[in-house]
PDB file of C-alpha atoms in Angstrom:
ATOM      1  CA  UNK A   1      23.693  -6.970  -5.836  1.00 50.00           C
ATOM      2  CA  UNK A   2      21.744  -6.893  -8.862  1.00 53.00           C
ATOM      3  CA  UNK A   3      19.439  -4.129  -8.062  1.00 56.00           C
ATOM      4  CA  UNK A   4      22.035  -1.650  -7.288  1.00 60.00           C
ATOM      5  CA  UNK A   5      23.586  -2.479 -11.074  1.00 78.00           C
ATOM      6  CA  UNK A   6      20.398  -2.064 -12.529  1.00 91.00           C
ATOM      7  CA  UNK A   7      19.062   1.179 -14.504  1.00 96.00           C
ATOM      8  CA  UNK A   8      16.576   3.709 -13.319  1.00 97.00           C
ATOM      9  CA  UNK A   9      14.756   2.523 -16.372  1.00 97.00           C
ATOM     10  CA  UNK A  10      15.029  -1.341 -15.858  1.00 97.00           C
ATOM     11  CA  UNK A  11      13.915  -0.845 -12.532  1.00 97.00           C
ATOM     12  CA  UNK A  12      10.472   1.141 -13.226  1.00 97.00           C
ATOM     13  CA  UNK A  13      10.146  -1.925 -15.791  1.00 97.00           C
ATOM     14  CA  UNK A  14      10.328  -4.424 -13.344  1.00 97.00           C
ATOM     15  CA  UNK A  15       8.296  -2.671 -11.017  1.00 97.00           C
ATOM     16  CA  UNK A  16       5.849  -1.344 -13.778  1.00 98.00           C
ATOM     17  CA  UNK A  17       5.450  -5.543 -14.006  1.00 98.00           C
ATOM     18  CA  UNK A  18       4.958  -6.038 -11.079  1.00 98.00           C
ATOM     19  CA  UNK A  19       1.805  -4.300 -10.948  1.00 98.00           C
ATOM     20  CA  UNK A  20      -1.154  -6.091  -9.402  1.00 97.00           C
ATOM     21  CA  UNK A  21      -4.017  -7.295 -11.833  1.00 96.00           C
ATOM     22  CA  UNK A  22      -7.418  -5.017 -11.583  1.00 95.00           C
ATOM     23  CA  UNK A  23      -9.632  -6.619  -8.763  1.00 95.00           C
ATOM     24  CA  UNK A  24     -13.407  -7.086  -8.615  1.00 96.00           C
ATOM     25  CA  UNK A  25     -15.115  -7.191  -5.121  1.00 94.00           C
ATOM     26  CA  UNK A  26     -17.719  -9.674  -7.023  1.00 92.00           C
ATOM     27  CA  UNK A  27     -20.209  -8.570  -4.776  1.00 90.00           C
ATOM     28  CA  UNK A  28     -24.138  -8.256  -5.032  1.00 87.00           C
ATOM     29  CA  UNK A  29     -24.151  -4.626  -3.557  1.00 86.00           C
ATOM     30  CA  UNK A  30     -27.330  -4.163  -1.727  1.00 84.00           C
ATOM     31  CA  UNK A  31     -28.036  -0.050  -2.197  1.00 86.00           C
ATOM     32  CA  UNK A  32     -28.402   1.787   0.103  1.00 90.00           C
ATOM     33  CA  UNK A  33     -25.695   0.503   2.277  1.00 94.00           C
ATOM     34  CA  UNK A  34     -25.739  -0.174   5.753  1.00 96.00           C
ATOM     35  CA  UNK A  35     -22.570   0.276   8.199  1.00 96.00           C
ATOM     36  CA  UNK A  36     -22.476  -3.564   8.543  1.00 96.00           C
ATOM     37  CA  UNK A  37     -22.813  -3.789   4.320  1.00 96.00           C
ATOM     38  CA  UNK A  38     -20.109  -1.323   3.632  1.00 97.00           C
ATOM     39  CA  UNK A  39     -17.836  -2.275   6.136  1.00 97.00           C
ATOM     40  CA  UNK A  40     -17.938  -5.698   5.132  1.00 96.00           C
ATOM     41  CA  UNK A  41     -17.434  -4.875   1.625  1.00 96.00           C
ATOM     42  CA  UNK A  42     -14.539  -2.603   2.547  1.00 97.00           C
ATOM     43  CA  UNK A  43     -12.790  -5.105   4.392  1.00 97.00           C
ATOM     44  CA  UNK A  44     -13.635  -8.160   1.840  1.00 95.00           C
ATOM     45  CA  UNK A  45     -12.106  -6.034  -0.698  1.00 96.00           C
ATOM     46  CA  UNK A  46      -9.375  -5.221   1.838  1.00 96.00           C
ATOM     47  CA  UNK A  47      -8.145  -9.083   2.486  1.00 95.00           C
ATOM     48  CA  UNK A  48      -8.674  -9.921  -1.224  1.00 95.00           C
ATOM     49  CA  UNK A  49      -5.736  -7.016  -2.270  1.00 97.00           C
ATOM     50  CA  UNK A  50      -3.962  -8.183   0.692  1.00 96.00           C
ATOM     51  CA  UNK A  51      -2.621 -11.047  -0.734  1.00 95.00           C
ATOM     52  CA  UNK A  52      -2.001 -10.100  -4.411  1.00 96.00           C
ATOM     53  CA  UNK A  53      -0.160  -7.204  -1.790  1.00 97.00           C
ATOM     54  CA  UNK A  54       2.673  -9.672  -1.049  1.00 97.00           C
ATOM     55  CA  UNK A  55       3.026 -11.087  -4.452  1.00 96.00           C
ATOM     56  CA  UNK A  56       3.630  -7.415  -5.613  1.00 98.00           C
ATOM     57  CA  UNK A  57       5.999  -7.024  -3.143  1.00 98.00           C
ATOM     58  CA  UNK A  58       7.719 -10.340  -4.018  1.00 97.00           C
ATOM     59  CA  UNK A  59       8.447  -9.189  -7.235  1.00 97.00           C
ATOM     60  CA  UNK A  60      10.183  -6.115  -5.936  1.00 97.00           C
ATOM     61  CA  UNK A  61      13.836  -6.365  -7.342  1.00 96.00           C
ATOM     62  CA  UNK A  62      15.706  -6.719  -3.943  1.00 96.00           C
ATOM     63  CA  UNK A  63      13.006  -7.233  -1.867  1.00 96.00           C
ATOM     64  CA  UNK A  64      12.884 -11.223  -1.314  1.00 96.00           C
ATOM     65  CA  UNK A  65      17.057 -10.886  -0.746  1.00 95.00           C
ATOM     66  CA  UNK A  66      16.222  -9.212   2.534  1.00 94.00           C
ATOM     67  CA  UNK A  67      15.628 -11.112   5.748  1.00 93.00           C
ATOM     68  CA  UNK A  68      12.421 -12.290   6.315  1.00 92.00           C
ATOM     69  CA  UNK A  69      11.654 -10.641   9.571  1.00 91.00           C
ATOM     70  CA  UNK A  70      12.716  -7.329   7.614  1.00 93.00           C
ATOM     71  CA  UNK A  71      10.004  -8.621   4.500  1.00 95.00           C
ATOM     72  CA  UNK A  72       7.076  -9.675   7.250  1.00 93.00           C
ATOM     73  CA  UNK A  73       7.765  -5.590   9.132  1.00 92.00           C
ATOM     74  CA  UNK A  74       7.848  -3.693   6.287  1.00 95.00           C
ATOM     75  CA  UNK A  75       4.294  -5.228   4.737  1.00 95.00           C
ATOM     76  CA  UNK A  76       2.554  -4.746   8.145  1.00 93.00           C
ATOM     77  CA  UNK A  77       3.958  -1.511   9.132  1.00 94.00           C
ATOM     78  CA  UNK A  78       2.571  -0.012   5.292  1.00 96.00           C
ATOM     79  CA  UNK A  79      -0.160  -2.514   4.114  1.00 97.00           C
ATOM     80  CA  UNK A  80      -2.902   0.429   4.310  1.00 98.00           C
ATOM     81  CA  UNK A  81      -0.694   2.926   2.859  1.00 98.00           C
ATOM     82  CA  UNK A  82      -0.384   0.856  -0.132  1.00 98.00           C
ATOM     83  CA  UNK A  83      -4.014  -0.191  -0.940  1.00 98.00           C
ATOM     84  CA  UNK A  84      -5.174   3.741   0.062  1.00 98.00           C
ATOM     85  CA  UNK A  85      -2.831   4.550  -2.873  1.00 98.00           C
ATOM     86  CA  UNK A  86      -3.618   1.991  -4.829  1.00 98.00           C
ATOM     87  CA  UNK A  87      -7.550   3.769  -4.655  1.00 98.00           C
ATOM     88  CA  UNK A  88      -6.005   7.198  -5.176  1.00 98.00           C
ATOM     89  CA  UNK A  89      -4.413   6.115  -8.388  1.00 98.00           C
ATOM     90  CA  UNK A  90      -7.852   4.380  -9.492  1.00 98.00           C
ATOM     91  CA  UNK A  91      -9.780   7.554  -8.250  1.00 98.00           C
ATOM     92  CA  UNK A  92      -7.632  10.089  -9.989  1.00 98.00           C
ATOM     93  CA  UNK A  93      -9.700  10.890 -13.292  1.00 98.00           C
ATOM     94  CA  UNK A  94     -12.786  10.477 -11.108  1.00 98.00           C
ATOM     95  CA  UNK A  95     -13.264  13.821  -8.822  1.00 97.00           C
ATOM     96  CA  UNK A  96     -15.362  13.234  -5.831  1.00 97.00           C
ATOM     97  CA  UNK A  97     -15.336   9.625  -6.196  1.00 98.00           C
ATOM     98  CA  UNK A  98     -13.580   6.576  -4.219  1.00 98.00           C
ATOM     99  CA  UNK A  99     -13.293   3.547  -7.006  1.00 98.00           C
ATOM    100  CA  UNK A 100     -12.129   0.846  -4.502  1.00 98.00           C
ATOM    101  CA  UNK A 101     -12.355  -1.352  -7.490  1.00 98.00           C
ATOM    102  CA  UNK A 102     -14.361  -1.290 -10.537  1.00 96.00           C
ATOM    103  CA  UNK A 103     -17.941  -2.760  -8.854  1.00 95.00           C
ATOM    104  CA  UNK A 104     -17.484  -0.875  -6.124  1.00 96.00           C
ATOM    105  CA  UNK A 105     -17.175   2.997  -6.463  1.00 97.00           C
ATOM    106  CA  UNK A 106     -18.465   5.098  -3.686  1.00 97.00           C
ATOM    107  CA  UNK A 107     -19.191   9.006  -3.474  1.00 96.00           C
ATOM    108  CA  UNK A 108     -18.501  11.088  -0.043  1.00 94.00           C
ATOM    109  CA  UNK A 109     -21.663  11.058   0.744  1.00 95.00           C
ATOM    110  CA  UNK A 110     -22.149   7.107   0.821  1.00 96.00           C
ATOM    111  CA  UNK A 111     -19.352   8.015   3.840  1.00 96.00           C
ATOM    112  CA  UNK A 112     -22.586   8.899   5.686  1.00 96.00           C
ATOM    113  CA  UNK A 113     -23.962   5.476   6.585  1.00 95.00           C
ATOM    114  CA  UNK A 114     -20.609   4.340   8.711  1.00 97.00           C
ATOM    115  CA  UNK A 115     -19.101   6.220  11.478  1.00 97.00           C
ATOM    116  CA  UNK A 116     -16.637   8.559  11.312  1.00 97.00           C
ATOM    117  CA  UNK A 117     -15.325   7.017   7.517  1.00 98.00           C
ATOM    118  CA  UNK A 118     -16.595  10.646   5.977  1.00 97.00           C
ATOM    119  CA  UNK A 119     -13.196  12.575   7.710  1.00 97.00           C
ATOM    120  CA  UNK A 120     -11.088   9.639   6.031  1.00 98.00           C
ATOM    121  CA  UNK A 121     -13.175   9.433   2.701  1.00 98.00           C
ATOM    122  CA  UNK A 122     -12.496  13.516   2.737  1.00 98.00           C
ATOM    123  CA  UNK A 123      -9.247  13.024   2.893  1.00 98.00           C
ATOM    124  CA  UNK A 124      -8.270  10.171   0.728  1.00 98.00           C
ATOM    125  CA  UNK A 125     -10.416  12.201  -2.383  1.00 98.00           C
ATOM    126  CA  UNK A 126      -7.977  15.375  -0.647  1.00 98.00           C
ATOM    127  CA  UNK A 127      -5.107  13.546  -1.718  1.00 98.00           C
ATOM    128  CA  UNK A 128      -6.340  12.297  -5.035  1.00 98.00           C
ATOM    129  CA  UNK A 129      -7.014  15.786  -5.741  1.00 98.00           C
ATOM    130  CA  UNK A 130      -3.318  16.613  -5.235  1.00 98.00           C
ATOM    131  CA  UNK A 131      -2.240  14.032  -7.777  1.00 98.00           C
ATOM    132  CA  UNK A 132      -5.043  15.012 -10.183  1.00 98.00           C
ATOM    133  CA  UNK A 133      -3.272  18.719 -10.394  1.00 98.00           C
ATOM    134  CA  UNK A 134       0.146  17.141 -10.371  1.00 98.00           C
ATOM    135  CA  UNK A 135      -1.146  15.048 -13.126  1.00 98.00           C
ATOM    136  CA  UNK A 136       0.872  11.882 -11.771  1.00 98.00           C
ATOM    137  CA  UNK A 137       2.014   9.160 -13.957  1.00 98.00           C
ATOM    138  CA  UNK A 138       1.820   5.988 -13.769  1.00 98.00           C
ATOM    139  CA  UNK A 139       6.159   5.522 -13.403  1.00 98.00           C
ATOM    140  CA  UNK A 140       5.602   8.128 -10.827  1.00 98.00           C
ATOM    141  CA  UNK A 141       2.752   6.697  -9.055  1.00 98.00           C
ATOM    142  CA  UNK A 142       4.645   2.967  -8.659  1.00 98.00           C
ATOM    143  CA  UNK A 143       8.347   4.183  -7.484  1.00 98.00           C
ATOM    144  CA  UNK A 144       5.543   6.129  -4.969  1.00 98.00           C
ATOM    145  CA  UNK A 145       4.177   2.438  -3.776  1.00 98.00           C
ATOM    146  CA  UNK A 146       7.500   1.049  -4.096  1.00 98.00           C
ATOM    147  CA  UNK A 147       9.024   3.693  -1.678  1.00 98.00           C
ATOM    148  CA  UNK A 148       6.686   3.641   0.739  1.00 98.00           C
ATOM    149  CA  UNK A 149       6.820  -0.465   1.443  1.00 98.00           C
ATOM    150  CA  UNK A 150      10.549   0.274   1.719  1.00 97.00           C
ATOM    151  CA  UNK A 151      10.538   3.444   3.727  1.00 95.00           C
ATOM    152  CA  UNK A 152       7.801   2.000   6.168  1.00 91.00           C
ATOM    153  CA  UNK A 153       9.608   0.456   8.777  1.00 80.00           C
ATOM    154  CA  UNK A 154      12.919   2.687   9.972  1.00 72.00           C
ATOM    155  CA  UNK A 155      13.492   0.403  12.606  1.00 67.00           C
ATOM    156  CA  UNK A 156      14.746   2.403  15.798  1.00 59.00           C
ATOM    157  CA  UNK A 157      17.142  -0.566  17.262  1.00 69.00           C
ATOM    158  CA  UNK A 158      20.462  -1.495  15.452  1.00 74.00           C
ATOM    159  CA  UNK A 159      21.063  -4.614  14.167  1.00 78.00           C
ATOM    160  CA  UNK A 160      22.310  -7.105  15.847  1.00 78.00           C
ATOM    161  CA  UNK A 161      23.620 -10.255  13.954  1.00 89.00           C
ATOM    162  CA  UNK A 162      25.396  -9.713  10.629  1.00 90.00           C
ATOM    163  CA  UNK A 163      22.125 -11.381   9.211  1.00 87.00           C
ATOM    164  CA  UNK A 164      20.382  -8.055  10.375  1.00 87.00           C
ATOM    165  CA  UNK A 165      23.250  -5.890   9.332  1.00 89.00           C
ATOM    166  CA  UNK A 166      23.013  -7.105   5.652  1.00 92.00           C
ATOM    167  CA  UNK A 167      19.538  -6.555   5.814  1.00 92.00           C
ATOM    168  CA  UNK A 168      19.704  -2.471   6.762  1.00 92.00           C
ATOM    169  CA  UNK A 169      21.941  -2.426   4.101  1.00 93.00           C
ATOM    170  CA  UNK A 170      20.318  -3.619   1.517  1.00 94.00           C
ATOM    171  CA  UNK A 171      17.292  -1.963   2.205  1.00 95.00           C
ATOM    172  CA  UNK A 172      18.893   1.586   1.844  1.00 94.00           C
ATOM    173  CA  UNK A 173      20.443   0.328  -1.561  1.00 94.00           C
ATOM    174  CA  UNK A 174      17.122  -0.596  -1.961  1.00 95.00           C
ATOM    175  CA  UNK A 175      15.990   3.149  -1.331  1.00 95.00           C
ATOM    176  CA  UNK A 176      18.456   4.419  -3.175  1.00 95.00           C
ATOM    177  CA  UNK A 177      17.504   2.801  -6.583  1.00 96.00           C
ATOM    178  CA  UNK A 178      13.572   4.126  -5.994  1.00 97.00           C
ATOM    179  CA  UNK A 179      14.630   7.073  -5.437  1.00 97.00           C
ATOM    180  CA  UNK A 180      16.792   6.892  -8.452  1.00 97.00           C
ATOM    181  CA  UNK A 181      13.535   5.447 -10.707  1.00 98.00           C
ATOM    182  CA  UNK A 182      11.621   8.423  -8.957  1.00 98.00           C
ATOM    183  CA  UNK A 183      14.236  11.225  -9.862  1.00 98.00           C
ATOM    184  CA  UNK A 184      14.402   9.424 -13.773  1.00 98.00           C
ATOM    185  CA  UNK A 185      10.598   9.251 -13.635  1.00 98.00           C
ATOM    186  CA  UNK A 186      10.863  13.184 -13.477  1.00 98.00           C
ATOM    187  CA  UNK A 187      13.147  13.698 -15.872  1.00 98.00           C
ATOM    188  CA  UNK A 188      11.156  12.260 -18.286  1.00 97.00           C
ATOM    189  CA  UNK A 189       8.658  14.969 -17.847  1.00 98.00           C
ATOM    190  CA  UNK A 190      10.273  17.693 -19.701  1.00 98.00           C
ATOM    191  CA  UNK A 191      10.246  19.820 -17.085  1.00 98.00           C
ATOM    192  CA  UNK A 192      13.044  22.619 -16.163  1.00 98.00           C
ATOM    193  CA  UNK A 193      15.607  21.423 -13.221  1.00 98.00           C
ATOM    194  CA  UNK A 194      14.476  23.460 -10.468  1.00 98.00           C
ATOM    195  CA  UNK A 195      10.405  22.133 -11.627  1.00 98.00           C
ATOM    196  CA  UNK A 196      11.905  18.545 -11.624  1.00 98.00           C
ATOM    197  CA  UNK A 197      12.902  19.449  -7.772  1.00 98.00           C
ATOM    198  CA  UNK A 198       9.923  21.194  -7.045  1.00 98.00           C
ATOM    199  CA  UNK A 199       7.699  18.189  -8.407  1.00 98.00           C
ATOM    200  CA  UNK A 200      10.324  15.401  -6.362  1.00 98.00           C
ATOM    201  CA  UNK A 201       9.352  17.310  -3.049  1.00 98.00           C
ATOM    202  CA  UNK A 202       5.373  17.753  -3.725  1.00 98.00           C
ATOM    203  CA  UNK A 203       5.447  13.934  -4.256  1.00 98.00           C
ATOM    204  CA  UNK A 204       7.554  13.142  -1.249  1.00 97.00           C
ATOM    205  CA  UNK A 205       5.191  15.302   0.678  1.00 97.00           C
ATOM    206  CA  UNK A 206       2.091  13.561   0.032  1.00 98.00           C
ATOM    207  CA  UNK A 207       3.820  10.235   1.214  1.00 98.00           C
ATOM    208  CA  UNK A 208       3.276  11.798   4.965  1.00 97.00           C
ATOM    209  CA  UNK A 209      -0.127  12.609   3.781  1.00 98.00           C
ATOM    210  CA  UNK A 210      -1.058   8.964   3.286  1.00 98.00           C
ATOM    211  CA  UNK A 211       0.900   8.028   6.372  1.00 97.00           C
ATOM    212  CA  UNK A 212      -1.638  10.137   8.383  1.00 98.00           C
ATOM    213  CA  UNK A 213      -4.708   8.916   6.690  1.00 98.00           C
ATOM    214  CA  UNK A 214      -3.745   5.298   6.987  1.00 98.00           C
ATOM    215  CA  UNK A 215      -3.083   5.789  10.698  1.00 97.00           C
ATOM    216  CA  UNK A 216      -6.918   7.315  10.791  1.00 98.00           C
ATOM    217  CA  UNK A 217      -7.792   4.334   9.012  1.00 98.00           C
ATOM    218  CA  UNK A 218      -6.257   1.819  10.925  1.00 97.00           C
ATOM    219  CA  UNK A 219      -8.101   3.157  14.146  1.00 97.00           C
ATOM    220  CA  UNK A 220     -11.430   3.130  12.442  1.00 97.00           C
ATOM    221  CA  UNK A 221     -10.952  -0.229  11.585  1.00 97.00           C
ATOM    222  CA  UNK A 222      -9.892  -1.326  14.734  1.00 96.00           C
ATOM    223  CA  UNK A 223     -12.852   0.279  16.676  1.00 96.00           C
ATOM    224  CA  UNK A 224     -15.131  -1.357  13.842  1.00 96.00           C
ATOM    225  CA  UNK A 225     -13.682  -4.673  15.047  1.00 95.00           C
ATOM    226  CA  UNK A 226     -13.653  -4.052  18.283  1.00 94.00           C
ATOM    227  CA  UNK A 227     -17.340  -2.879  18.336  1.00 95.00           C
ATOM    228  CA  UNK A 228     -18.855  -6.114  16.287  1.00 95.00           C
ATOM    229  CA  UNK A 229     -19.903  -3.916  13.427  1.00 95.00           C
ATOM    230  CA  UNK A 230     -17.718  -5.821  10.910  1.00 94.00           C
ATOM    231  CA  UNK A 231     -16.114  -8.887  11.213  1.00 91.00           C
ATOM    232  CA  UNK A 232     -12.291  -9.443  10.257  1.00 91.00           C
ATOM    233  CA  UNK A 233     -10.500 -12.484   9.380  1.00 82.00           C
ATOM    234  CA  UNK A 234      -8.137 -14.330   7.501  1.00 87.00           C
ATOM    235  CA  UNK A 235      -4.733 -12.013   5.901  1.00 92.00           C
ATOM    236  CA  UNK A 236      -6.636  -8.765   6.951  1.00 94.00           C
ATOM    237  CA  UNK A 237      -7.129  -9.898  10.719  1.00 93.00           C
ATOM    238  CA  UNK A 238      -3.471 -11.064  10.955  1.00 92.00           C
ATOM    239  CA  UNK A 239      -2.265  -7.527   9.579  1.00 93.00           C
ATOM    240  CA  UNK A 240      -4.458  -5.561  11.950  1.00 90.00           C
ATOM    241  CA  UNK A 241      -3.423  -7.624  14.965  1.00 83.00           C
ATOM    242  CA  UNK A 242      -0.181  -6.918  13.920  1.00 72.00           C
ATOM    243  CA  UNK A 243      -0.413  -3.118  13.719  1.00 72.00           C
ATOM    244  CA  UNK A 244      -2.292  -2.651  16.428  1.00 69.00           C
ATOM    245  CA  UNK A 245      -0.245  -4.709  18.797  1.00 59.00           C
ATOM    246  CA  UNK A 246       2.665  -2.978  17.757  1.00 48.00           C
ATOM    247  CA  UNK A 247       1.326   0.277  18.478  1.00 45.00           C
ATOM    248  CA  UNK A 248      -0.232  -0.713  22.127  1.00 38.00           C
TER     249      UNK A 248
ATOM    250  CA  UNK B   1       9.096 -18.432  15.648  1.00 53.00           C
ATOM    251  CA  UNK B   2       7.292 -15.779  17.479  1.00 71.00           C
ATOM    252  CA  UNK B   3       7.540 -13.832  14.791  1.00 70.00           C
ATOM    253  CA  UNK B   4       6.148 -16.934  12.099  1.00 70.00           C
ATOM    254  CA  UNK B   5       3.962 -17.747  14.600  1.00 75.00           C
ATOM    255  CA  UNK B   6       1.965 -14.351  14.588  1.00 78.00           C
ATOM    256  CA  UNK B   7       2.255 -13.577  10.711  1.00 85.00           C
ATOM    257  CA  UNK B   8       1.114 -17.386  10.086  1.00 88.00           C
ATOM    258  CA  UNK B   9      -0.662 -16.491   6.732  1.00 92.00           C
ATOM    259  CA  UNK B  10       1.612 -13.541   5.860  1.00 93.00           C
ATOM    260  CA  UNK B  11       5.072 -15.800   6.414  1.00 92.00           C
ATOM    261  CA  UNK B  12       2.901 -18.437   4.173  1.00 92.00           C
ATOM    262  CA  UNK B  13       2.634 -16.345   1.472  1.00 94.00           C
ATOM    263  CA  UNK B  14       6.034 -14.713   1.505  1.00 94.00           C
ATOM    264  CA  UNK B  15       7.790 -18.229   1.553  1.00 91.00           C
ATOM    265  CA  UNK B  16       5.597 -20.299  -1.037  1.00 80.00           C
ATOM    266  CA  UNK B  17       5.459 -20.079  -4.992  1.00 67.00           C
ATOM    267  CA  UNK B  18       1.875 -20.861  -4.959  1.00 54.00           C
ATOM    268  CA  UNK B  19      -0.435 -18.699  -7.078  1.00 52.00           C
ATOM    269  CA  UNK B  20      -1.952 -15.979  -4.959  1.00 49.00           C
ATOM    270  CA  UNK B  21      -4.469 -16.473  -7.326  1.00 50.00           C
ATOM    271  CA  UNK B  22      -5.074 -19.866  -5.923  1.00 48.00           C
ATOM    272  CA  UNK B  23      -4.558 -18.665  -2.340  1.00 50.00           C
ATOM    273  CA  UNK B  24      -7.253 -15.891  -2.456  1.00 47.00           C
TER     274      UNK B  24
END
């Protein structure tokens, strides 16, 4: 397989490529906002990333090669995970500020105006703050994205055609060459051995960090649908379905 | 097809070339 011949280096490039274009909600934002305004802003936003989302994955070396059911779980199992670190890395040089994209920045305290979005505003600008002091790069920050659409979805059952089989396995040869790019990423830094091992773990460990969030997230979102107060459709609506179906 | 069936849009996208530009 041609990803697991590939360098550390070629494969930040290709991923470095990959990178989505900036996006623009292209919104006339009506201040101050409402719950419905910011919600539906939020989630316009949302569906619009969404599908520059798959055409970053796409574009994944490796990632098209596995089996389709494998592509389709591991995009709805992390889809939040990736566009709440996606705002982190926008947010970084801006301290107490969300930039969801760059018309639409909002402070903690626009939180206020939608229900229970403060606790996960607080903790998305928590996180930023961590990669703000670990002064994350950008090589860092997309073996980060990359490894969490390929560490999303540890399926518990074992395969069970050879189709499946091959799949597993090229996933975790997939793993293994982020997590190479990572550990290169690192070394880059000029930073002693046992600080290149320090700063691998401290980036790992936010990963669960942004697991946790998104999981807030998706709840809010779902009780937002579920209580009229925005309305979803189209890519976003499919991917929420999705999640929370899986989860009932 | 279960599986197509309830990612319609996201099995779209992950099988066709077309410009997500376009598609958004």
């Amino acid at each position: 397989n041609h990803q697991s011949t590939m360098s550390p280096e070629e494969f930040i490039s290709r991923i470095m490529e990959a990178e989505p274009p900036e996006i623009y909600l292209m919104e006339d934002l009506k201040k101050p906002f409402t719950e419905a305004s910011m919600m539906m802003s939020l989630t316009n936003l949302a569906d619009k990333e969404l599908v520059l989302m798959i055409s970053w994955a796409k574009k994944i070396p490796g990632f098209v090669e596995l089996s389709l059911a494998d592509q389709i779980h591991l995009l709805k199992c992390c889809w939040l995970e990736i566009l709440m670190l996606g705002l982190m890395w926008r947010s970084v040089d801006h301290p107490g500020k969300l930039i969801f994209s760059p018309d639409f920045k909002l402070s903690r305290e626009e939180g206020q105006c939608v229900e229970g979005i403060m606790e996960i505003f607080d903790m998305l600008l928590a996180a930023t703050s961590r990669f703000r002091e670990l002064k994350l790069q950008r090589e860092e920050y997309v073996c980060l994205k990359a490894m969490i659409l390929l560490n999303s979805n540890l399926s518990t059952s074992s395969p069970q055609t050879t189709e499946e089989l091959e799949s597993r396995n090229k996933l975790l040869r997939l793993l293994d060459s982020v997590i190479d790019a990572l550990v290169w990423a690192i070394s880059k830094l000029g930073l002693s051995t046992q600080q290149q091992t320090l700063r691998l773990g401290h980036l790992a460990m936010l990963l669960s960090h942004i697991r946790h969030v998104s999981n807030k997230g998706m709840d809010h979102l779902s009780n937002m649908k579920r209580k009229n107060v925005v309305l979803v459709y189209n890519l976003l609506l499919e991917m929420l379905d999705a999640n929370t179906s899986s989860s009932s | 097809t279960s599986l197509k069936e309830k990612h319609k849009i996201l099995h779209q996208l992950l099988q066709n070339s077309t410009s997500p530009v376009d598609l958004a």
